[in-house]
């Protein structure tokens, strides 16, 4: 028992989402009143897809809705023009309005898999902070809201202090991000009655600033909740692989590769990931995480299937699982293995092994591809490369007219000459 009365707080505490909360008792009481409450999480549009690192906030919104409340997905059409300094050693690249709009369209597609949108009291809503930030007048905004922010205190928040401690430059543009995010919270409170902002632990300072702004300007009782930073059992940042970020959009990372990411989770991560990234009941998770030795692979398959179904749908999850079974358990080539088309003329001339491994997406860079092959992990048609400079040619085509490239025993790409 966590001691929380509300279903939402009880669920997120039991499953490992709860890191900090500004007033847990007050929020618990508000959520126990029997009427839907509104919360929001903001997502800046810095790329055309979110990645696995964004799953924590997405799952928080999902549990919020499943607990009988209304989630707001706030697109950062305005704040992306400024750039959040949290967790960064240098300024983010400034994007054009056209690029931000294109990125926003790509990101929007992710949420329909996790949330139910509509006009009902608990249906999710999507908003864009450019709707109010783009029209602000600088001097009136400073006069009305700037006086509520203490520079001394802003300098003490981690998002600012860590940059300054490392002697990394922090532009005045980025310094304003905290003010704009705080204003977002106030604006959403005024427009919708939103009482809670959630986010990762690096957003704590920004969230607290919004709560204080609402209290000082409107006497609003607002709340903040953060989730912990998630790393793997090996200490690596969640969502990074040798091939790069694990994106949530199928046009960036295929459902099969997404399934394989979860299937390849470390043994020590399985129970935690099942709690955070699936909606399986806790008693079933306890049973699965108790499996040992070879049996833990069954738990990993469940994790991969459930996580993939949430992101890409049950049909794609079943296809990915079938391809994995065909490839690894039956020894055949699954039809849904990733394909990399390569100009036949390049194969005729010959291409270095490390170059092909990197271009096919089995390594994040050519240097990583070289290290992979030197360590014996790069394979051509199931045989280890002799060295990173080994030439791959048309003579390496199988009887089926393809080349099978592998990174270890679990990641494969089919090279097809075109």
mmCIF file of C-alpha atoms in Angstrom:
data_model
loop_
_atom_site.group_PDB
_atom_site.id
_atom_site.type_symbol
_atom_site.label_atom_id
_atom_site.label_comp_id
_atom_site.label_asym_id
_atom_site.label_seq_id
_atom_site.Cartn_x
_atom_site.Cartn_y
_atom_site.Cartn_z
ATOM 1 C CA UNK A 1 0.000 0.000 0.000
ATOM 2 C CA UNK A 2 1.240 3.485 -0.874
ATOM 3 C CA UNK A 3 -1.205 5.371 1.350
ATOM 4 C CA UNK A 4 -2.700 7.276 -1.614
ATOM 5 C CA UNK A 5 -6.487 7.361 -1.913
ATOM 6 C CA UNK A 6 -6.673 8.349 -5.573
ATOM 7 C CA UNK A 7 -6.296 5.668 -8.219
ATOM 8 C CA UNK A 8 -3.822 7.709 -10.247
ATOM 9 C CA UNK A 9 -1.307 8.411 -7.481
ATOM 10 C CA UNK A 10 -1.613 4.876 -6.175
ATOM 11 C CA UNK A 11 -0.938 3.449 -9.647
ATOM 12 C CA UNK A 12 2.040 5.636 -10.544
ATOM 13 C CA UNK A 13 3.624 5.109 -7.128
ATOM 14 C CA UNK A 14 3.261 1.326 -7.325
ATOM 15 C CA UNK A 15 4.643 1.168 -10.859
ATOM 16 C CA UNK A 16 7.691 3.392 -10.273
ATOM 17 C CA UNK A 17 6.697 6.647 -11.991
ATOM 18 C CA UNK A 18 6.631 8.898 -8.948
ATOM 19 C CA UNK A 19 9.812 10.881 -8.265
ATOM 20 C CA UNK A 20 8.723 14.242 -6.840
ATOM 21 C CA UNK A 21 5.354 15.845 -6.129
ATOM 22 C CA UNK A 22 4.850 19.402 -4.885
ATOM 23 C CA UNK A 23 1.931 18.604 -2.553
ATOM 24 C CA UNK A 24 1.070 14.904 -2.727
ATOM 25 C CA UNK A 25 -1.630 15.121 -0.045
ATOM 26 C CA UNK A 26 -3.311 18.096 -1.695
ATOM 27 C CA UNK A 27 -3.205 16.468 -5.128
ATOM 28 C CA UNK A 28 -4.474 13.191 -3.684
ATOM 29 C CA UNK A 29 -7.432 14.998 -2.146
ATOM 30 C CA UNK A 30 -8.225 16.846 -5.382
ATOM 31 C CA UNK A 31 -8.136 13.618 -7.405
ATOM 32 C CA UNK A 32 -10.448 11.904 -4.912
ATOM 33 C CA UNK A 33 -13.304 14.374 -5.393
ATOM 34 C CA UNK A 34 -15.008 12.177 -7.992
ATOM 35 C CA UNK A 35 -14.854 14.615 -10.925
ATOM 36 C CA UNK A 36 -12.338 14.534 -13.817
ATOM 37 C CA UNK A 37 -9.305 16.794 -13.388
ATOM 38 C CA UNK A 38 -6.999 18.124 -16.087
ATOM 39 C CA UNK A 39 -3.234 17.754 -16.329
ATOM 40 C CA UNK A 40 -0.731 18.477 -19.072
ATOM 41 C CA UNK A 41 2.723 17.574 -20.302
ATOM 42 C CA UNK A 42 4.565 19.638 -22.895
ATOM 43 C CA UNK A 43 6.471 18.217 -25.851
ATOM 44 C CA UNK A 44 8.776 20.459 -27.852
ATOM 45 C CA UNK A 45 9.017 19.839 -31.594
ATOM 46 C CA UNK A 46 12.772 19.389 -32.019
ATOM 47 C CA UNK A 47 12.454 16.291 -34.258
ATOM 48 C CA UNK A 48 9.735 14.733 -36.409
ATOM 49 C CA UNK A 49 9.220 11.890 -33.933
ATOM 50 C CA UNK A 50 9.494 11.286 -30.222
ATOM 51 C CA UNK A 51 11.758 8.470 -29.019
ATOM 52 C CA UNK A 52 11.654 5.897 -26.257
ATOM 53 C CA UNK A 53 12.983 8.490 -23.817
ATOM 54 C CA UNK A 54 9.570 10.213 -24.082
ATOM 55 C CA UNK A 55 7.623 7.096 -23.103
ATOM 56 C CA UNK A 56 7.628 7.932 -19.382
ATOM 57 C CA UNK A 57 5.580 11.140 -19.803
ATOM 58 C CA UNK A 58 3.367 9.497 -22.439
ATOM 59 C CA UNK A 59 2.594 6.599 -20.111
ATOM 60 C CA UNK A 60 1.873 9.058 -17.290
ATOM 61 C CA UNK A 61 -0.779 10.673 -19.503
ATOM 62 C CA UNK A 62 -2.170 7.241 -20.344
ATOM 63 C CA UNK A 63 -2.522 6.293 -16.674
ATOM 64 C CA UNK A 64 -4.057 9.706 -15.947
ATOM 65 C CA UNK A 65 -6.761 9.016 -18.541
ATOM 66 C CA UNK A 66 -7.284 5.425 -17.398
ATOM 67 C CA UNK A 67 -7.816 6.792 -13.870
ATOM 68 C CA UNK A 68 -10.802 8.840 -15.054
ATOM 69 C CA UNK A 69 -9.144 12.200 -15.745
ATOM 70 C CA UNK A 70 -8.507 14.357 -18.817
ATOM 71 C CA UNK A 71 -4.969 14.664 -20.262
ATOM 72 C CA UNK A 72 -3.722 17.589 -22.333
ATOM 73 C CA UNK A 73 -0.870 17.058 -24.783
ATOM 74 C CA UNK A 74 0.760 20.465 -25.190
ATOM 75 C CA UNK A 75 2.696 20.872 -28.419
ATOM 76 C CA UNK A 76 5.581 23.318 -28.029
ATOM 77 C CA UNK A 77 5.063 25.263 -31.235
ATOM 78 C CA UNK A 78 6.114 28.385 -29.349
ATOM 79 C CA UNK A 79 8.691 27.137 -26.854
ATOM 80 C CA UNK A 80 10.575 25.160 -29.526
ATOM 81 C CA UNK A 81 11.563 28.528 -30.979
ATOM 82 C CA UNK A 82 13.416 29.244 -27.720
ATOM 83 C CA UNK A 83 14.886 25.869 -26.724
ATOM 84 C CA UNK A 84 14.823 24.153 -23.335
ATOM 85 C CA UNK A 85 18.300 24.268 -21.718
ATOM 86 C CA UNK A 86 17.470 21.299 -19.424
ATOM 87 C CA UNK A 87 19.971 18.467 -19.758
ATOM 88 C CA UNK A 88 21.922 20.195 -22.542
ATOM 89 C CA UNK A 89 25.561 21.269 -22.647
ATOM 90 C CA UNK A 90 25.007 23.735 -25.461
ATOM 91 C CA UNK A 91 22.247 25.713 -27.120
ATOM 92 C CA UNK A 92 19.764 23.791 -29.218
ATOM 93 C CA UNK A 93 19.762 24.455 -32.930
ATOM 94 C CA UNK A 94 17.180 27.080 -33.804
ATOM 95 C CA UNK A 95 14.592 25.657 -36.192
ATOM 96 C CA UNK A 96 12.533 27.462 -38.805
ATOM 97 C CA UNK A 97 8.771 27.746 -38.340
ATOM 98 C CA UNK A 98 8.309 25.410 -41.304
ATOM 99 C CA UNK A 99 10.551 22.759 -39.717
ATOM 100 C CA UNK A 100 8.775 23.096 -36.372
ATOM 101 C CA UNK A 101 5.388 22.646 -38.064
ATOM 102 C CA UNK A 102 6.600 19.550 -39.924
ATOM 103 C CA UNK A 103 8.060 18.081 -36.737
ATOM 104 C CA UNK A 104 4.791 18.726 -34.916
ATOM 105 C CA UNK A 105 2.827 16.774 -37.500
ATOM 106 C CA UNK A 106 5.172 13.808 -37.098
ATOM 107 C CA UNK A 107 4.959 13.886 -33.298
ATOM 108 C CA UNK A 108 1.165 14.113 -33.237
ATOM 109 C CA UNK A 109 0.855 10.659 -34.825
ATOM 110 C CA UNK A 110 2.413 9.003 -31.778
ATOM 111 C CA UNK A 111 -0.270 9.994 -29.289
ATOM 112 C CA UNK A 112 -3.259 8.437 -31.018
ATOM 113 C CA UNK A 113 -1.861 4.994 -30.106
ATOM 114 C CA UNK A 114 -1.611 5.782 -26.402
ATOM 115 C CA UNK A 115 -4.540 8.132 -25.732
ATOM 116 C CA UNK A 116 -8.205 8.395 -26.699
ATOM 117 C CA UNK A 117 -8.938 11.838 -28.138
ATOM 118 C CA UNK A 118 -12.356 13.481 -28.349
ATOM 119 C CA UNK A 119 -14.694 15.973 -26.725
ATOM 120 C CA UNK A 120 -15.731 13.946 -23.672
ATOM 121 C CA UNK A 121 -14.844 14.833 -20.075
ATOM 122 C CA UNK A 122 -11.943 12.349 -19.977
ATOM 123 C CA UNK A 123 -10.971 12.449 -23.668
ATOM 124 C CA UNK A 124 -7.474 13.703 -24.385
ATOM 125 C CA UNK A 125 -6.984 17.149 -25.916
ATOM 126 C CA UNK A 126 -4.063 18.481 -27.942
ATOM 127 C CA UNK A 127 -3.088 22.144 -27.755
ATOM 128 C CA UNK A 128 -0.254 24.306 -29.112
ATOM 129 C CA UNK A 129 1.432 26.947 -26.952
ATOM 130 C CA UNK A 130 2.180 29.026 -30.041
ATOM 131 C CA UNK A 131 -1.508 29.981 -29.881
ATOM 132 C CA UNK A 132 -0.765 32.274 -26.933
ATOM 133 C CA UNK A 133 3.028 32.712 -26.910
ATOM 134 C CA UNK A 134 3.365 33.999 -30.482
ATOM 135 C CA UNK A 135 1.054 36.939 -29.795
ATOM 136 C CA UNK A 136 2.691 38.199 -26.587
ATOM 137 C CA UNK A 137 3.887 41.794 -26.492
ATOM 138 C CA UNK A 138 7.301 41.989 -24.861
ATOM 139 C CA UNK A 139 6.992 45.041 -22.610
ATOM 140 C CA UNK A 140 3.456 44.299 -21.354
ATOM 141 C CA UNK A 141 4.462 40.677 -20.684
ATOM 142 C CA UNK A 142 7.525 41.768 -18.695
ATOM 143 C CA UNK A 143 5.518 44.269 -16.659
ATOM 144 C CA UNK A 144 2.728 41.827 -15.829
ATOM 145 C CA UNK A 145 4.681 38.623 -15.256
ATOM 146 C CA UNK A 146 8.424 39.362 -15.086
ATOM 147 C CA UNK A 147 8.133 40.803 -11.587
ATOM 148 C CA UNK A 148 7.025 37.398 -10.273
ATOM 149 C CA UNK A 149 10.332 35.691 -11.169
ATOM 150 C CA UNK A 150 13.463 35.874 -9.038
ATOM 151 C CA UNK A 151 16.663 35.673 -11.075
ATOM 152 C CA UNK A 152 18.486 34.533 -7.930
ATOM 153 C CA UNK A 153 16.180 31.546 -7.656
ATOM 154 C CA UNK A 154 16.228 30.790 -11.394
ATOM 155 C CA UNK A 155 20.023 30.574 -11.256
ATOM 156 C CA UNK A 156 19.693 27.864 -8.615
ATOM 157 C CA UNK A 157 17.539 25.485 -10.654
ATOM 158 C CA UNK A 158 19.388 22.504 -12.117
ATOM 159 C CA UNK A 159 18.577 23.328 -15.749
ATOM 160 C CA UNK A 160 20.504 26.606 -15.358
ATOM 161 C CA UNK A 161 22.997 25.853 -12.577
ATOM 162 C CA UNK A 162 24.483 22.734 -14.205
ATOM 163 C CA UNK A 163 25.163 24.608 -17.433
ATOM 164 C CA UNK A 164 26.856 27.437 -15.555
ATOM 165 C CA UNK A 165 28.854 25.049 -13.336
ATOM 166 C CA UNK A 166 30.246 23.385 -16.468
ATOM 167 C CA UNK A 167 31.048 26.835 -17.860
ATOM 168 C CA UNK A 168 28.847 26.120 -20.859
ATOM 169 C CA UNK A 169 27.265 29.207 -22.426
ATOM 170 C CA UNK A 170 23.600 29.844 -21.630
ATOM 171 C CA UNK A 171 21.954 32.392 -23.898
ATOM 172 C CA UNK A 172 19.419 34.932 -22.697
ATOM 173 C CA UNK A 173 17.011 33.297 -25.153
ATOM 174 C CA UNK A 174 17.260 29.956 -23.335
ATOM 175 C CA UNK A 175 17.125 31.655 -19.936
ATOM 176 C CA UNK A 176 13.613 32.802 -20.859
ATOM 177 C CA UNK A 177 12.416 29.224 -21.399
ATOM 178 C CA UNK A 178 11.518 28.763 -17.735
ATOM 179 C CA UNK A 179 9.388 31.915 -17.797
ATOM 180 C CA UNK A 180 7.507 30.794 -20.897
ATOM 181 C CA UNK A 181 6.875 27.293 -19.546
ATOM 182 C CA UNK A 182 5.565 28.798 -16.318
ATOM 183 C CA UNK A 183 3.271 31.029 -18.346
ATOM 184 C CA UNK A 184 2.010 27.956 -20.238
ATOM 185 C CA UNK A 185 0.793 26.466 -16.958
ATOM 186 C CA UNK A 186 -0.994 29.690 -16.020
ATOM 187 C CA UNK A 187 -2.566 29.949 -19.461
ATOM 188 C CA UNK A 188 -3.811 26.351 -19.380
ATOM 189 C CA UNK A 189 -5.226 26.889 -15.897
ATOM 190 C CA UNK A 190 -7.109 29.951 -17.098
ATOM 191 C CA UNK A 191 -8.336 28.335 -20.327
ATOM 192 C CA UNK A 192 -9.189 24.825 -19.128
ATOM 193 C CA UNK A 193 -8.895 24.628 -15.337
ATOM 194 C CA UNK A 194 -5.768 22.436 -15.638
ATOM 195 C CA UNK A 195 -4.334 21.861 -12.138
ATOM 196 C CA UNK A 196 -1.314 19.587 -12.714
ATOM 197 C CA UNK A 197 1.826 19.688 -14.814
ATOM 198 C CA UNK A 198 3.900 16.515 -15.123
ATOM 199 C CA UNK A 199 7.292 15.861 -16.666
ATOM 200 C CA UNK A 200 10.716 14.350 -16.219
ATOM 201 C CA UNK A 201 12.857 15.120 -13.179
ATOM 202 C CA UNK A 202 14.842 17.692 -15.195
ATOM 203 C CA UNK A 203 11.640 19.779 -15.463
ATOM 204 C CA UNK A 204 11.199 20.263 -11.718
ATOM 205 C CA UNK A 205 12.377 23.873 -11.639
ATOM 206 C CA UNK A 206 10.226 24.861 -14.625
ATOM 207 C CA UNK A 207 7.149 23.175 -13.109
ATOM 208 C CA UNK A 208 7.619 24.822 -9.697
ATOM 209 C CA UNK A 209 7.950 28.211 -11.402
ATOM 210 C CA UNK A 210 4.583 27.691 -13.076
ATOM 211 C CA UNK A 211 2.938 26.708 -9.803
ATOM 212 C CA UNK A 212 4.269 29.834 -8.089
ATOM 213 C CA UNK A 213 3.212 32.070 -10.976
ATOM 214 C CA UNK A 214 -0.346 30.709 -10.798
ATOM 215 C CA UNK A 215 -0.454 31.251 -7.034
ATOM 216 C CA UNK A 216 0.852 34.809 -7.210
ATOM 217 C CA UNK A 217 -1.287 36.011 -10.116
ATOM 218 C CA UNK A 218 -4.539 34.057 -9.667
ATOM 219 C CA UNK A 219 -4.331 32.480 -6.216
ATOM 220 C CA UNK A 220 -4.494 29.126 -8.011
ATOM 221 C CA UNK A 221 -3.819 25.831 -6.226
ATOM 222 C CA UNK A 222 -1.644 24.073 -8.805
ATOM 223 C CA UNK A 223 0.456 20.915 -8.543
ATOM 224 C CA UNK A 224 3.565 19.402 -10.077
ATOM 225 C CA UNK A 225 4.725 15.807 -10.442
ATOM 226 C CA UNK A 226 7.913 14.436 -11.960
ATOM 227 C CA UNK A 227 9.098 10.982 -12.966
ATOM 228 C CA UNK A 228 12.652 9.698 -12.422
ATOM 229 C CA UNK A 229 15.354 9.654 -15.058
ATOM 230 C CA UNK A 230 15.385 6.136 -16.492
ATOM 231 C CA UNK A 231 18.634 4.380 -17.293
ATOM 232 C CA UNK A 232 19.223 0.761 -18.199
ATOM 233 C CA UNK A 233 20.786 -1.767 -15.812
ATOM 234 C CA UNK A 234 24.156 -0.979 -17.411
ATOM 235 C CA UNK A 235 23.766 2.718 -16.595
ATOM 236 C CA UNK A 236 23.139 3.849 -20.168
ATOM 237 C CA UNK A 237 20.552 6.448 -21.100
ATOM 238 C CA UNK A 238 17.209 4.892 -21.935
ATOM 239 C CA UNK A 239 16.424 4.612 -25.638
ATOM 240 C CA UNK A 240 19.912 4.708 -27.131
ATOM 241 C CA UNK A 241 21.338 1.799 -29.149
ATOM 242 C CA UNK A 242 24.267 1.233 -31.469
ATOM 243 C CA UNK A 243 21.965 2.206 -34.331
ATOM 244 C CA UNK A 244 20.913 5.492 -32.720
ATOM 245 C CA UNK A 245 17.723 6.640 -31.013
ATOM 246 C CA UNK A 246 14.740 4.282 -30.777
ATOM 247 C CA UNK A 247 12.026 6.412 -32.371
ATOM 248 C CA UNK A 248 8.310 5.868 -31.805
ATOM 249 C CA UNK A 249 7.197 6.552 -35.391
ATOM 250 C CA UNK A 250 7.176 3.503 -37.664
ATOM 251 C CA UNK A 251 8.788 5.444 -40.528
ATOM 252 C CA UNK A 252 11.829 6.092 -38.315
ATOM 253 C CA UNK A 253 12.095 2.705 -36.543
ATOM 254 C CA UNK A 254 10.112 -0.242 -37.868
ATOM 255 C CA UNK A 255 7.749 -2.141 -35.540
ATOM 256 C CA UNK A 256 10.082 -5.147 -35.876
ATOM 257 C CA UNK A 257 13.148 -3.162 -34.747
ATOM 258 C CA UNK A 258 11.063 -1.618 -31.962
ATOM 259 C CA UNK A 259 10.042 -5.107 -30.832
ATOM 260 C CA UNK A 260 13.677 -6.220 -30.891
ATOM 261 C CA UNK A 261 14.738 -3.262 -28.753
ATOM 262 C CA UNK A 262 12.484 -4.472 -25.949
ATOM 263 C CA UNK A 263 13.210 -8.148 -26.610
ATOM 264 C CA UNK A 264 16.907 -7.429 -26.040
ATOM 265 C CA UNK A 265 16.387 -5.787 -22.630
ATOM 266 C CA UNK A 266 18.813 -6.827 -19.908
ATOM 267 C CA UNK A 267 17.514 -9.420 -17.440
ATOM 268 C CA UNK A 268 17.663 -6.913 -14.579
ATOM 269 C CA UNK A 269 15.532 -4.394 -16.490
ATOM 270 C CA UNK A 270 12.609 -6.658 -17.373
ATOM 271 C CA UNK A 271 10.465 -6.211 -14.243
ATOM 272 C CA UNK A 272 10.983 -2.443 -14.110
ATOM 273 C CA UNK A 273 10.244 -2.027 -17.823
ATOM 274 C CA UNK A 274 7.099 -4.159 -17.563
ATOM 275 C CA UNK A 275 5.825 -1.830 -14.808
ATOM 276 C CA UNK A 276 6.671 1.359 -16.671
ATOM 277 C CA UNK A 277 6.078 0.573 -20.319
ATOM 278 C CA UNK A 278 3.167 -1.881 -20.322
ATOM 279 C CA UNK A 279 -0.245 -1.926 -18.679
ATOM 280 C CA UNK A 280 -0.036 -5.528 -17.498
ATOM 281 C CA UNK A 281 -1.436 -6.126 -13.990
ATOM 282 C CA UNK A 282 1.166 -6.000 -11.236
ATOM 283 C CA UNK A 283 0.555 -9.580 -10.108
ATOM 284 C CA UNK A 284 1.354 -10.818 -13.618
ATOM 285 C CA UNK A 285 4.512 -8.688 -13.679
ATOM 286 C CA UNK A 286 5.610 -10.139 -10.336
ATOM 287 C CA UNK A 287 5.212 -13.627 -11.810
ATOM 288 C CA UNK A 288 7.176 -12.754 -14.948
ATOM 289 C CA UNK A 289 10.061 -11.004 -13.206
ATOM 290 C CA UNK A 290 10.530 -14.037 -10.930
ATOM 291 C CA UNK A 291 11.502 -16.191 -13.942
ATOM 292 C CA UNK A 292 15.168 -17.107 -14.078
ATOM 293 C CA UNK A 293 17.805 -18.313 -16.534
ATOM 294 C CA UNK A 294 16.367 -19.300 -19.933
ATOM 295 C CA UNK A 295 12.796 -18.708 -18.749
ATOM 296 C CA UNK A 296 13.420 -14.958 -18.462
ATOM 297 C CA UNK A 297 13.280 -14.902 -22.267
ATOM 298 C CA UNK A 298 9.552 -15.581 -22.032
ATOM 299 C CA UNK A 299 9.180 -12.443 -19.897
ATOM 300 C CA UNK A 300 11.186 -10.471 -22.463
ATOM 301 C CA UNK A 301 8.873 -11.653 -25.237
ATOM 302 C CA UNK A 302 5.883 -10.469 -23.215
ATOM 303 C CA UNK A 303 7.581 -7.104 -22.633
ATOM 304 C CA UNK A 304 8.369 -6.735 -26.337
ATOM 305 C CA UNK A 305 4.878 -7.758 -27.443
ATOM 306 C CA UNK A 306 3.047 -5.508 -24.965
ATOM 307 C CA UNK A 307 5.284 -2.457 -25.533
ATOM 308 C CA UNK A 308 5.065 -2.831 -29.321
ATOM 309 C CA UNK A 309 1.282 -3.256 -29.204
ATOM 310 C CA UNK A 310 0.960 -0.005 -27.239
ATOM 311 C CA UNK A 311 3.051 1.946 -29.749
ATOM 312 C CA UNK A 312 2.180 0.297 -33.069
ATOM 313 C CA UNK A 313 -0.957 -1.758 -32.448
ATOM 314 C CA UNK A 314 -1.612 -5.419 -31.709
ATOM 315 C CA UNK A 315 -1.401 -6.514 -35.372
ATOM 316 C CA UNK A 316 2.086 -5.034 -35.869
ATOM 317 C CA UNK A 317 3.208 -6.523 -32.548
ATOM 318 C CA UNK A 318 2.024 -9.976 -33.677
ATOM 319 C CA UNK A 319 3.821 -9.599 -37.016
ATOM 320 C CA UNK A 320 7.045 -8.534 -35.312
ATOM 321 C CA UNK A 321 6.827 -11.444 -32.894
ATOM 322 C CA UNK A 322 6.221 -13.837 -35.783
ATOM 323 C CA UNK A 323 9.211 -12.489 -37.705
ATOM 324 C CA UNK A 324 11.420 -12.839 -34.638
ATOM 325 C CA UNK A 325 10.240 -16.422 -34.105
ATOM 326 C CA UNK A 326 10.877 -17.307 -37.757
ATOM 327 C CA UNK A 327 14.321 -15.728 -37.719
ATOM 328 C CA UNK A 328 15.665 -16.906 -34.373
ATOM 329 C CA UNK A 329 13.764 -20.056 -33.470
ATOM 330 C CA UNK A 330 13.208 -21.562 -36.909
ATOM 331 C CA UNK A 331 16.395 -20.341 -38.550
ATOM 332 C CA UNK A 332 14.676 -18.792 -41.586
ATOM 333 C CA UNK A 333 14.553 -15.187 -42.777
ATOM 334 C CA UNK A 334 11.464 -13.378 -41.531
ATOM 335 C CA UNK A 335 9.598 -11.403 -44.168
ATOM 336 C CA UNK A 336 9.550 -8.269 -42.004
ATOM 337 C CA UNK A 337 13.289 -8.025 -41.385
ATOM 338 C CA UNK A 338 14.520 -4.504 -42.200
ATOM 339 C CA UNK A 339 15.621 -4.064 -45.821
ATOM 340 C CA UNK A 340 18.396 -1.845 -47.134
ATOM 341 C CA UNK A 341 18.366 -1.251 -50.908
ATOM 342 C CA UNK A 342 21.861 -0.849 -52.369
ATOM 343 C CA UNK A 343 22.804 0.231 -55.880
ATOM 344 C CA UNK A 344 23.899 -2.886 -57.787
ATOM 345 C CA UNK A 345 26.795 -0.908 -59.275
ATOM 346 C CA UNK A 346 28.188 -0.289 -55.783
ATOM 347 C CA UNK A 347 28.082 -4.002 -55.013
ATOM 348 C CA UNK A 348 29.699 -4.765 -58.335
ATOM 349 C CA UNK A 349 32.580 -2.424 -57.487
ATOM 350 C CA UNK A 350 32.692 -3.648 -53.871
ATOM 351 C CA UNK A 351 31.981 -1.857 -50.612
ATOM 352 C CA UNK A 352 33.930 -2.048 -47.342
ATOM 353 C CA UNK A 353 32.269 -4.047 -44.572
ATOM 354 C CA UNK A 354 32.346 -1.206 -42.017
ATOM 355 C CA UNK A 355 30.819 1.189 -44.554
ATOM 356 C CA UNK A 356 27.935 -1.158 -45.335
ATOM 357 C CA UNK A 357 27.268 -1.966 -41.661
ATOM 358 C CA UNK A 358 27.016 1.759 -40.843
ATOM 359 C CA UNK A 359 24.886 2.636 -43.865
ATOM 360 C CA UNK A 360 22.478 -0.227 -43.162
ATOM 361 C CA UNK A 361 21.817 1.198 -39.690
ATOM 362 C CA UNK A 362 23.430 -1.586 -37.666
ATOM 363 C CA UNK A 363 25.888 0.884 -36.114
ATOM 364 C CA UNK A 364 25.563 4.538 -35.203
ATOM 365 C CA UNK A 365 28.718 5.542 -37.092
ATOM 366 C CA UNK A 366 31.545 4.134 -39.187
ATOM 367 C CA UNK A 367 33.762 4.103 -36.121
ATOM 368 C CA UNK A 368 31.151 2.052 -34.241
ATOM 369 C CA UNK A 369 30.913 -0.293 -37.221
ATOM 370 C CA UNK A 370 34.673 -0.827 -37.179
ATOM 371 C CA UNK A 371 34.580 -1.639 -33.463
ATOM 372 C CA UNK A 372 31.671 -4.016 -33.981
ATOM 373 C CA UNK A 373 33.544 -5.973 -36.664
ATOM 374 C CA UNK A 374 36.822 -6.015 -34.719
ATOM 375 C CA UNK A 375 34.939 -7.492 -31.775
ATOM 376 C CA UNK A 376 33.522 -10.266 -33.910
ATOM 377 C CA UNK A 377 29.950 -8.933 -33.827
ATOM 378 C CA UNK A 378 29.618 -8.032 -37.510
ATOM 379 C CA UNK A 379 28.434 -10.901 -39.693
ATOM 380 C CA UNK A 380 27.895 -11.470 -43.396
ATOM 381 C CA UNK A 381 25.408 -14.228 -44.238
ATOM 382 C CA UNK A 382 25.850 -15.585 -40.686
ATOM 383 C CA UNK A 383 29.667 -15.687 -40.887
ATOM 384 C CA UNK A 384 31.871 -13.197 -39.044
ATOM 385 C CA UNK A 385 33.702 -10.644 -41.174
ATOM 386 C CA UNK A 386 37.443 -11.259 -41.419
ATOM 387 C CA UNK A 387 38.152 -7.559 -40.804
ATOM 388 C CA UNK A 388 36.464 -4.194 -41.186
ATOM 389 C CA UNK A 389 37.970 -3.644 -44.644
ATOM 390 C CA UNK A 390 36.605 -6.883 -46.082
ATOM 391 C CA UNK A 391 34.919 -6.087 -49.391
ATOM 392 C CA UNK A 392 31.283 -7.039 -49.915
ATOM 393 C CA UNK A 393 30.452 -7.693 -53.581
ATOM 394 C CA UNK A 394 27.842 -9.271 -55.834
ATOM 395 C CA UNK A 395 29.624 -12.543 -55.189
ATOM 396 C CA UNK A 396 28.253 -12.469 -51.628
ATOM 397 C CA UNK A 397 24.633 -12.648 -52.768
ATOM 398 C CA UNK A 398 22.812 -15.738 -51.519
ATOM 399 C CA UNK A 399 20.792 -18.007 -53.775
ATOM 400 C CA UNK A 400 17.809 -15.760 -52.974
ATOM 401 C CA UNK A 401 19.674 -12.742 -54.377
ATOM 402 C CA UNK A 402 20.122 -10.953 -51.045
ATOM 403 C CA UNK A 403 22.835 -10.321 -48.439
ATOM 404 C CA UNK A 404 22.156 -10.836 -44.735
ATOM 405 C CA UNK A 405 24.034 -8.402 -42.485
ATOM 406 C CA UNK A 406 24.045 -8.937 -38.723
ATOM 407 C CA UNK A 407 25.181 -7.120 -35.603
ATOM 408 C CA UNK A 408 25.493 -9.889 -33.041
ATOM 409 C CA UNK A 409 22.895 -12.620 -33.158
ATOM 410 C CA UNK A 410 19.758 -10.529 -32.737
ATOM 411 C CA UNK A 411 19.953 -7.568 -35.140
ATOM 412 C CA UNK A 412 19.750 -8.215 -38.858
ATOM 413 C CA UNK A 413 19.273 -6.265 -42.082
ATOM 414 C CA UNK A 414 18.635 -7.702 -45.534
ATOM 415 C CA UNK A 415 20.619 -5.909 -48.248
ATOM 416 C CA UNK A 416 18.875 -6.052 -51.619
ATOM 417 C CA UNK A 417 20.611 -4.890 -54.844
ATOM 418 C CA UNK A 418 18.566 -2.477 -56.927
#
